[in-house]
Amino acid sequence: MSQSVVISGSGLWTPPFSISNEELVGAYNAWAEKFNAKHQEAIENGAVAAKPLSSAEFIEKASGIKSRFVYTKKGILDIERMRPLIPERRDDELSQQAEMAVNAAKLALEAANKSAADIDAVIVSCAYTQRAYPAIAIEVQNRLGIKGFGFDMLVACSAATFGLHRAYEMVKAGTARAVLVINPELTSPQVNYCDRDSHFIFGDVATAMVVEQGENCKGEHAFEILSTKAVTQYSNNIRSNFGYVTRAQDVEPFSADKLFHQNGRSVFKEVCPMAAEHILEHIGQHGLTPEGVRRWWLHQANINMNLLIAKRLLGRDASADEAPIVLDRYANTASAGSMIAFSLHHQDMQSGDYGLLCSFGAGYSIGSLVVRKK
Ligand code: CO8
């Protein structure tokens, strides 16, 4: 008989610091006014574009975001700096991203009732890794005392779901008994806090899940993974040109195009129908209709996107109970959004209930899992 594969535990580590829209807009506007005063003459003669002001009301209306958690608050609201201040650590110290990952991983192991000895592989999947090598996953593996192997993978917004897909396949194939999939989304160093259009979008968080053979599962709230589905389609609408080759290009390594930037309107228009179609096809493979899915743990980038996708699926508005929203407090946490929604909203589900995890975003990339409560 084919091996059943389950998510046996999940972990959510939330940074202790939060920044409200009002705080963020206050800092941005003070920075923009200072910039405009400094460049007044050039702005008047058209050589430099004036920096437009941001607004907390716009941010909440356009995105649904009210606040975001950050690894550190230091530096972000300092108008002389406009980026986080994260001190460099020595090579023999745990890196910041591994620290976030370890925090979430411990919670997932506890929820799954597992110890390091039960895990055969560690996947760290997220939008950016702090360094190229050694892999953050191997650092985490070492810190947790896990034998076996680990690797990092980057798929922007779909890193977490694609990481779960790989774990599912490894357990199904018997190459690992249990896999720890961790998403330490340290996004704040890549946010352009001087860009009105995107300064509000992202937050930091770490999530983790244990994926293992159903017969070994000791988690209280386990979900069988029934299938996975992924699609990618190349787009330049969400992009970061940051990378190691910049050193050889004789350009400014952290200019605006090296940080996150997007054509938000196009993303909205193109990704929503793609995601709805993908989801319908995926649940259809199980003979399910949208009304048969008890919970939708959707990617958390923009509330209007989630409302629109849920409406396309159900033909009506989804309730907060059916499709929980976490982006109001967490903002967009790259690939971790749907994992946060799962972590916070799964314990009330009944045995046999179906759920769908789905990410959508940069790449473009869409990744989903159909699961059923054990
Ligand atoms: N304050 C006031 N006004 C503003 C602001 C602001 N902060 N920003 C824009 N405006 C203005 C615009 O200039 C525009 O003015 P005008 O009409 O005069 O030109 C007006 O408001 C409307 O602007 P938009 O058309 O841009 O506004 P939208 O309604 O489209 O909302 C959003 C903007 C919220 C960005 C929206 O388009 C959106 O959310 N789109 C989808 C975004 C998305 O899902 N992106 C994916 C993100 S990528 C990802 O999830 C992972 C990437 C990897 C991680 C990266 C980590 C750093």
Short mmCIF file of C-alpha atoms and ligand atoms in Angstrom, two decimals:
data_model
loop_
_atom_site.label_atom_id
_atom_site.label_comp_id
_atom_site.label_asym_id
_atom_site.label_seq_id
_atom_site.Cartn_x
_atom_site.Cartn_y
_atom_site.Cartn_z
CA MET A 1 0.00 0.00 0.00
CA SER A 2 1.25 3.48 -0.83
CA GLN A 3 2.63 5.38 2.16
CA SER A 4 0.29 8.05 3.58
CA VAL A 5 2.03 11.36 4.23
CA VAL A 6 0.93 13.82 6.89
CA ILE A 7 1.63 17.27 8.22
CA SER A 8 1.91 16.26 11.87
CA GLY A 9 2.81 19.59 13.46
CA SER A 10 3.30 23.25 12.67
CA GLY A 11 5.21 26.06 14.36
CA LEU A 12 4.87 29.84 14.14
CA TRP A 13 7.51 32.18 15.52
CA THR A 14 6.41 35.80 15.57
CA PRO A 15 9.07 38.48 16.14
CA PRO A 16 8.52 40.53 19.32
CA PHE A 17 8.44 43.89 17.47
CA SER A 18 5.59 45.37 15.46
CA ILE A 19 5.33 48.54 13.37
CA SER A 20 1.93 50.15 12.71
CA ASN A 21 1.02 51.86 9.43
CA GLU A 22 0.99 55.19 11.28
CA GLU A 23 4.54 54.73 12.57
CA LEU A 24 5.82 53.64 9.16
CA VAL A 25 4.08 56.46 7.29
CA GLY A 26 5.32 59.00 9.87
CA ALA A 27 8.93 57.99 9.21
CA TYR A 28 8.50 57.78 5.42
CA ASN A 29 6.78 61.17 5.18
CA ALA A 30 9.42 62.85 7.36
CA TRP A 31 12.11 61.32 5.12
CA ALA A 32 10.26 62.40 1.93
CA GLU A 33 9.77 65.97 3.17
CA LYS A 34 13.44 66.20 4.06
CA PHE A 35 14.40 64.84 0.63
CA ASN A 36 12.09 67.31 -1.12
CA ALA A 37 13.44 70.26 0.88
CA LYS A 38 17.02 69.23 0.13
CA HIS A 39 16.32 68.89 -3.62
CA GLN A 40 13.85 71.78 -3.89
CA GLU A 41 15.68 73.54 -6.71
CA ALA A 42 16.19 70.38 -8.79
CA ILE A 43 12.55 69.42 -8.22
CA GLU A 44 11.40 72.87 -9.35
CA ASN A 45 13.41 72.72 -12.56
CA GLY A 46 12.27 69.16 -13.26
CA ALA A 47 15.64 67.44 -12.85
CA VAL A 48 14.50 65.41 -9.80
CA ALA A 49 11.03 63.98 -9.08
CA ALA A 50 9.52 65.01 -5.77
CA LYS A 51 8.87 62.15 -3.34
CA PRO A 52 5.09 61.76 -2.90
CA LEU A 53 3.68 61.34 0.60
CA SER A 54 2.31 58.05 1.91
CA SER A 55 -0.90 57.54 3.88
CA ALA A 56 -1.96 54.99 6.49
CA GLU A 57 -5.56 55.11 5.18
CA PHE A 58 -4.41 54.25 1.64
CA ILE A 59 -2.32 51.35 2.88
CA GLU A 60 -5.15 49.78 4.85
CA LYS A 61 -7.69 50.28 2.06
CA ALA A 62 -5.43 49.09 -0.78
CA SER A 63 -3.85 46.15 1.04
CA GLY A 64 -5.70 45.32 4.28
CA ILE A 65 -2.42 45.67 6.17
CA LYS A 66 -2.58 47.47 9.54
CA SER A 67 0.81 46.52 10.98
CA ARG A 68 3.72 44.17 10.45
CA PHE A 69 6.13 42.27 12.69
CA VAL A 70 9.84 42.89 12.24
CA TYR A 71 12.95 41.04 13.41
CA THR A 72 14.23 44.35 14.74
CA LYS A 73 12.64 47.77 14.88
CA LYS A 74 16.04 49.44 15.07
CA GLY A 75 16.88 51.58 12.04
CA ILE A 76 13.63 51.17 10.07
CA LEU A 77 11.99 54.32 11.45
CA ASP A 78 15.24 56.32 11.58
CA ILE A 79 14.96 58.81 8.71
CA GLU A 80 18.75 59.01 8.47
CA ARG A 81 18.84 55.25 7.83
CA MET A 82 15.54 53.84 6.45
CA ARG A 83 16.57 50.19 6.77
CA PRO A 84 16.88 47.74 9.67
CA LEU A 85 20.04 47.61 11.73
CA ILE A 86 21.06 43.97 12.09
CA PRO A 87 24.60 43.64 13.42
CA GLU A 88 26.93 41.21 11.66
CA ARG A 89 27.60 38.03 13.63
CA ARG A 90 30.82 36.06 13.78
CA ASP A 91 31.12 32.87 11.73
CA ASP A 92 30.92 30.79 14.91
CA GLU A 93 27.65 32.44 16.04
CA LEU A 94 24.17 31.33 14.91
CA SER A 95 23.04 33.50 11.98
CA GLN A 96 19.91 35.60 12.48
CA GLN A 97 17.95 33.65 9.90
CA ALA A 98 18.95 30.30 11.42
CA GLU A 99 17.91 31.65 14.81
CA MET A 100 14.43 32.48 13.47
CA ALA A 101 14.25 29.06 11.80
CA VAL A 102 15.28 27.20 14.97
CA ASN A 103 12.60 29.05 16.98
CA ALA A 104 9.83 27.96 14.57
CA ALA A 105 11.26 24.45 14.12
CA LYS A 106 11.20 23.75 17.88
CA LEU A 107 7.51 24.68 18.00
CA ALA A 108 6.70 22.42 15.03
CA LEU A 109 8.60 19.48 16.57
CA GLU A 110 6.73 19.97 19.83
CA ALA A 111 3.35 20.08 18.05
CA ALA A 112 4.26 16.90 16.14
CA ASN A 113 5.52 15.17 19.30
CA LYS A 114 8.84 14.51 17.58
CA SER A 115 12.48 14.87 18.54
CA ALA A 116 15.57 15.54 16.43
CA ALA A 117 16.20 11.78 16.17
CA ASP A 118 12.93 11.33 14.25
CA ILE A 119 13.87 13.80 11.47
CA ASP A 120 15.90 12.75 8.42
CA ALA A 121 15.97 16.01 6.41
CA VAL A 122 15.69 19.77 6.85
CA ILE A 123 14.50 22.09 4.10
CA VAL A 124 14.84 25.84 4.62
CA SER A 125 12.64 27.40 1.96
CA CYS A 126 12.05 31.14 1.80
CA ALA A 127 12.35 34.22 -0.43
CA TYR A 128 15.97 35.08 0.50
CA THR A 129 18.76 33.39 2.37
CA GLN A 130 21.16 35.43 4.42
CA ARG A 131 24.18 33.94 2.66
CA ALA A 132 24.96 31.54 -0.16
CA TYR A 133 26.66 28.79 1.83
CA PRO A 134 26.90 26.83 3.99
CA ALA A 135 23.14 26.36 3.64
CA ILE A 136 21.02 27.86 6.43
CA ALA A 137 19.28 24.46 6.56
CA ILE A 138 22.55 22.73 7.47
CA GLU A 139 23.21 25.31 10.19
CA VAL A 140 19.72 24.67 11.58
CA GLN A 141 20.20 20.91 11.30
CA ASN A 142 23.43 21.21 13.28
CA ARG A 143 21.88 23.42 15.96
CA LEU A 144 18.95 21.03 16.44
CA GLY A 145 21.16 17.90 16.41
CA ILE A 146 19.44 16.31 13.42
CA LYS A 147 21.22 13.59 11.42
CA GLY A 148 20.69 13.17 7.67
CA PHE A 149 20.79 16.14 5.30
CA GLY A 150 19.53 19.66 4.70
CA PHE A 151 19.29 22.14 1.85
CA ASP A 152 17.96 25.63 1.09
CA MET A 153 15.53 26.45 -1.68
CA LEU A 154 14.30 29.81 -2.99
CA VAL A 155 10.99 30.18 -4.81
CA ALA A 156 9.93 33.65 -3.54
CA CYS A 157 6.26 33.58 -2.47
CA SER A 158 5.91 29.87 -3.16
CA ALA A 159 9.03 28.70 -1.34
CA ALA A 160 7.05 27.29 1.58
CA THR A 161 4.50 25.33 -0.46
CA PHE A 162 7.16 24.11 -2.90
CA GLY A 163 9.26 23.04 0.12
CA LEU A 164 6.29 21.04 1.44
CA HIS A 165 5.91 19.47 -2.01
CA ARG A 166 9.53 18.27 -1.90
CA ALA A 167 9.04 16.93 1.64
CA TYR A 168 5.87 15.09 0.57
CA GLU A 169 7.73 13.45 -2.32
CA MET A 170 10.69 12.48 -0.13
CA VAL A 171 8.49 10.82 2.48
CA LYS A 172 6.34 9.18 -0.20
CA ALA A 173 9.46 7.82 -1.91
CA GLY A 174 10.90 6.59 1.39
CA THR A 175 14.07 8.68 1.20
CA ALA A 176 13.18 10.30 4.53
CA ARG A 177 10.90 9.20 7.39
CA ALA A 178 10.21 12.79 8.41
CA VAL A 179 11.17 16.18 7.00
CA LEU A 180 11.27 19.53 8.74
CA VAL A 181 10.26 22.32 6.35
CA ILE A 182 11.13 25.77 7.72
CA ASN A 183 10.39 29.25 6.32
CA PRO A 184 12.41 31.96 8.06
CA GLU A 185 11.12 34.98 6.13
CA LEU A 186 13.49 37.79 7.02
CA THR A 187 12.10 40.21 4.43
CA SER A 188 12.77 43.60 6.06
CA PRO A 189 16.38 43.95 4.78
CA GLN A 190 14.99 43.78 1.20
CA VAL A 191 12.19 46.32 1.66
CA ASN A 192 12.75 49.73 0.11
CA TYR A 193 11.50 51.89 2.99
CA CYS A 194 12.03 54.95 0.74
CA ASP A 195 9.51 53.73 -1.85
CA ARG A 196 5.96 54.86 -1.13
CA ASP A 197 4.44 52.13 -3.29
CA SER A 198 6.03 49.22 -1.45
CA HIS A 199 7.36 50.42 1.93
CA PHE A 200 4.35 48.99 3.76
CA ILE A 201 4.03 45.55 2.15
CA PHE A 202 6.30 43.15 4.07
CA GLY A 203 6.86 41.73 7.52
CA ASP A 204 9.19 39.19 9.13
CA VAL A 205 8.15 35.80 10.55
CA ALA A 206 9.25 32.16 10.70
CA THR A 207 7.03 29.13 10.16
CA ALA A 208 7.78 25.39 10.18
CA MET A 209 6.07 22.09 9.56
CA VAL A 210 6.87 18.44 10.17
CA VAL A 211 5.96 16.20 7.22
CA GLU A 212 6.15 12.47 7.90
CA GLN A 213 4.83 8.96 7.33
CA GLY A 214 1.24 8.64 8.51
CA GLU A 215 1.98 5.44 10.45
CA ASN A 216 4.54 7.25 12.66
CA CYS A 217 2.37 10.29 13.33
CA LYS A 218 1.93 11.32 16.96
CA GLY A 219 0.65 14.84 16.32
CA GLU A 220 -2.68 15.77 17.90
CA HIS A 221 -3.84 17.82 14.88
CA ALA A 222 -2.51 15.99 11.85
CA PHE A 223 -3.52 16.43 8.22
CA GLU A 224 -3.00 13.89 5.48
CA ILE A 225 -1.54 15.44 2.31
CA LEU A 226 -3.73 14.08 -0.50
CA SER A 227 -1.82 15.72 -3.37
CA THR A 228 0.31 18.67 -4.42
CA LYS A 229 0.13 20.92 -7.48
CA ALA A 230 2.55 23.56 -8.75
CA VAL A 231 2.86 25.90 -11.70
CA THR A 232 5.30 28.66 -12.66
CA GLN A 233 5.05 31.26 -15.41
CA TYR A 234 7.81 33.78 -16.00
CA SER A 235 6.99 37.41 -15.19
CA ASN A 236 9.04 40.55 -14.50
CA ASN A 237 6.22 42.17 -12.55
CA ILE A 238 7.71 41.23 -9.17
CA ARG A 239 11.45 41.42 -9.08
CA SER A 240 14.62 41.86 -7.00
CA ASN A 241 17.93 42.14 -8.87
CA PHE A 242 20.02 41.70 -5.75
CA GLY A 243 22.72 39.10 -6.28
CA TYR A 244 26.38 38.22 -6.14
CA VAL A 245 27.12 39.18 -9.76
CA THR A 246 26.46 42.84 -8.85
CA ARG A 247 30.04 42.97 -7.55
CA ALA A 248 31.28 42.47 -11.09
CA GLN A 249 28.88 44.96 -12.63
CA ASP A 250 30.28 48.14 -11.06
CA VAL A 251 26.83 49.32 -10.04
CA GLU A 252 25.34 50.40 -6.72
CA PRO A 253 24.65 47.05 -4.95
CA PHE A 254 21.53 48.19 -3.08
CA SER A 255 19.87 50.62 -5.50
CA ALA A 256 16.06 50.49 -5.86
CA ASP A 257 16.06 47.80 -8.56
CA LYS A 258 18.16 45.52 -6.32
CA LEU A 259 15.43 45.62 -3.67
CA PHE A 260 11.87 44.31 -3.92
CA HIS A 261 9.88 46.20 -6.57
CA GLN A 262 6.74 45.35 -8.44
CA ASN A 263 4.04 46.41 -10.80
CA GLY A 264 1.34 45.76 -8.19
CA ARG A 265 -1.68 46.41 -10.41
CA SER A 266 -0.53 43.91 -13.08
CA VAL A 267 0.29 41.34 -10.42
CA PHE A 268 -3.18 41.71 -9.03
CA LYS A 269 -4.85 41.37 -12.44
CA GLU A 270 -2.76 38.45 -13.69
CA VAL A 271 -2.30 36.37 -10.57
CA CYS A 272 -5.89 36.32 -9.24
CA PRO A 273 -7.41 34.42 -12.22
CA MET A 274 -4.36 32.15 -12.43
CA ALA A 275 -4.65 31.23 -8.76
CA ALA A 276 -8.43 30.65 -8.86
CA GLU A 277 -8.12 28.41 -11.92
CA HIS A 278 -5.22 26.48 -10.38
CA ILE A 279 -7.15 25.87 -7.18
CA LEU A 280 -10.31 24.73 -8.97
CA GLU A 281 -8.31 22.28 -11.07
CA HIS A 282 -6.51 20.96 -8.01
CA ILE A 283 -9.54 20.32 -5.82
CA GLY A 284 -11.35 18.96 -8.93
CA GLN A 285 -8.74 16.21 -9.11
CA HIS A 286 -10.23 14.93 -5.84
CA GLY A 287 -13.83 15.28 -7.00
CA LEU A 288 -14.22 18.24 -4.64
CA THR A 289 -16.21 21.41 -5.26
CA PRO A 290 -15.31 24.63 -3.42
CA GLU A 291 -18.24 24.11 -1.01
CA GLY A 292 -16.66 20.80 0.00
CA VAL A 293 -13.50 22.53 1.28
CA ARG A 294 -13.80 23.44 4.94
CA ARG A 295 -10.86 25.86 5.05
CA TRP A 296 -8.75 27.88 2.64
CA TRP A 297 -5.30 28.83 3.88
CA LEU A 298 -4.46 31.29 1.13
CA HIS A 299 -1.32 33.31 0.43
CA GLN A 300 -1.41 36.56 2.37
CA ALA A 301 -0.31 39.44 0.13
CA ASN A 302 -3.36 41.63 -0.19
CA ILE A 303 -6.84 41.33 1.33
CA ASN A 304 -8.56 42.35 -1.91
CA MET A 305 -6.76 39.56 -3.75
CA ASN A 306 -7.90 36.99 -1.18
CA LEU A 307 -11.48 38.25 -1.21
CA LEU A 308 -11.57 38.18 -5.01
CA ILE A 309 -10.09 34.68 -5.29
CA ALA A 310 -12.43 33.30 -2.62
CA LYS A 311 -15.40 34.90 -4.41
CA ARG A 312 -14.33 33.39 -7.73
CA LEU A 313 -14.15 29.99 -6.07
CA LEU A 314 -17.31 30.08 -3.99
CA GLY A 315 -19.47 32.46 -6.02
CA ARG A 316 -19.99 34.43 -2.80
CA ASP A 317 -17.89 36.09 -0.10
CA ALA A 318 -15.94 33.66 2.05
CA SER A 319 -16.28 34.07 5.81
CA ALA A 320 -13.19 34.73 7.94
CA ASP A 321 -13.73 31.23 9.31
CA GLU A 322 -13.54 29.68 5.84
CA ALA A 323 -10.61 31.75 4.52
CA PRO A 324 -8.78 33.30 7.46
CA ILE A 325 -6.87 36.57 7.00
CA VAL A 326 -3.65 37.16 8.94
CA LEU A 327 -2.08 39.86 6.76
CA ASP A 328 -3.78 42.63 8.76
CA ARG A 329 -1.28 41.97 11.60
CA TYR A 330 1.53 40.16 9.76
CA ALA A 331 1.48 41.96 6.36
CA ASN A 332 2.92 40.01 3.42
CA THR A 333 5.48 37.57 4.82
CA ALA A 334 6.57 36.25 1.41
CA SER A 335 6.06 32.47 1.37
CA ALA A 336 5.02 32.12 5.02
CA GLY A 337 1.56 33.74 4.78
CA SER A 338 -0.50 30.62 4.12
CA MET A 339 1.58 28.74 6.72
CA ILE A 340 0.74 31.36 9.38
CA ALA A 341 -2.95 31.05 8.45
CA PHE A 342 -2.68 27.26 8.82
CA SER A 343 -0.79 27.47 12.13
CA LEU A 344 -3.37 29.78 13.68
CA HIS A 345 -6.49 28.19 12.17
CA HIS A 346 -6.49 24.38 12.01
CA GLN A 347 -7.07 22.97 15.48
CA ASP A 348 -10.85 23.37 15.34
CA MET A 349 -11.24 21.22 12.23
CA GLN A 350 -13.01 17.84 12.40
CA SER A 351 -11.71 14.49 11.21
CA GLY A 352 -12.43 14.16 7.47
CA ASP A 353 -12.57 17.94 6.84
CA TYR A 354 -10.77 19.07 3.69
CA GLY A 355 -8.47 22.07 3.51
CA LEU A 356 -6.40 23.77 0.85
CA LEU A 357 -3.05 25.52 1.30
CA CYS A 358 -2.09 27.81 -1.59
CA SER A 359 0.64 30.35 -2.33
CA PHE A 360 0.79 32.73 -5.29
CA GLY A 361 3.20 35.46 -6.28
CA ALA A 362 6.64 36.21 -7.66
CA GLY A 363 7.92 34.08 -10.51
CA TYR A 364 4.96 33.89 -11.06
CA SER A 365 4.62 30.79 -8.95
CA ILE A 366 1.61 29.00 -7.52
CA GLY A 367 1.79 26.03 -5.18
CA SER A 368 -1.04 24.17 -3.45
CA LEU A 369 -1.71 21.14 -1.24
CA VAL A 370 -5.05 19.42 -0.70
CA VAL A 371 -5.16 18.06 2.85
CA ARG A 372 -7.66 16.15 5.01
CA LYS A 373 -7.84 16.22 8.79
CA LYS A 374 -6.90 12.82 10.27
N1 CO8 B 1 0.17 56.06 0.08
C1 CO8 B 1 -0.68 56.84 -0.66
N2 CO8 B 1 -0.90 56.66 -1.96
C2 CO8 B 1 -0.25 55.65 -2.57
C3 CO8 B 1 0.64 54.81 -1.88
C4 CO8 B 1 0.85 55.06 -0.50
N3 CO8 B 1 1.68 54.30 0.25
N4 CO8 B 1 1.13 53.91 -2.75
C5 CO8 B 1 0.57 54.15 -3.93
N5 CO8 B 1 -0.25 55.22 -3.84
C6 CO8 B 1 -1.03 55.84 -4.92
C7 CO8 B 1 -0.45 55.52 -6.28
O1 CO8 B 1 0.61 56.37 -6.62
C8 CO8 B 1 -1.66 55.71 -7.17
O2 CO8 B 1 -1.85 57.07 -7.45
P1 CO8 B 1 -2.38 57.54 -8.88
O3 CO8 B 1 -3.71 56.89 -9.04
O4 CO8 B 1 -2.39 59.01 -8.74
O5 CO8 B 1 -1.35 57.01 -9.86
C9 CO8 B 1 -2.81 55.24 -6.29
O6 CO8 B 1 -2.35 55.33 -4.95
C10 CO8 B 1 -3.20 53.83 -6.61
O7 CO8 B 1 -1.98 53.05 -6.65
P2 CO8 B 1 -1.91 51.58 -7.14
O8 CO8 B 1 -2.67 51.45 -8.43
O9 CO8 B 1 -0.50 51.11 -7.09
O10 CO8 B 1 -2.72 50.92 -5.93
P3 CO8 B 1 -3.40 49.54 -5.86
O11 CO8 B 1 -4.82 49.74 -5.52
O12 CO8 B 1 -3.07 48.64 -7.00
O13 CO8 B 1 -2.71 48.91 -4.56
C11 CO8 B 1 -1.01 47.31 -4.04
C12 CO8 B 1 -1.31 48.71 -4.53
C13 CO8 B 1 -1.46 47.20 -2.59
C14 CO8 B 1 0.49 47.10 -4.12
C15 CO8 B 1 -1.76 46.27 -4.90
O14 CO8 B 1 -1.56 46.51 -6.26
C16 CO8 B 1 -1.34 44.85 -4.62
O15 CO8 B 1 -1.33 44.39 -3.52
N6 CO8 B 1 -1.01 44.09 -5.68
C17 CO8 B 1 -0.61 42.72 -5.56
C18 CO8 B 1 0.66 42.70 -4.85
C19 CO8 B 1 1.22 41.34 -4.63
O16 CO8 B 1 0.59 40.37 -4.36
N7 CO8 B 1 2.49 41.31 -4.72
C20 CO8 B 1 3.20 40.13 -4.51
C21 CO8 B 1 4.24 40.48 -3.63
S1 CO8 B 1 5.58 39.44 -3.89
C22 CO8 B 1 5.56 38.30 -2.72
O17 CO8 B 1 4.55 38.01 -2.15
C23 CO8 B 1 6.89 37.69 -2.35
C24 CO8 B 1 8.07 38.34 -3.00
C25 CO8 B 1 9.33 38.00 -2.32
C26 CO8 B 1 9.48 38.64 -0.96
C27 CO8 B 1 10.04 39.99 -0.98
C28 CO8 B 1 10.49 40.45 0.40
C29 CO8 B 1 10.99 41.85 0.46
#
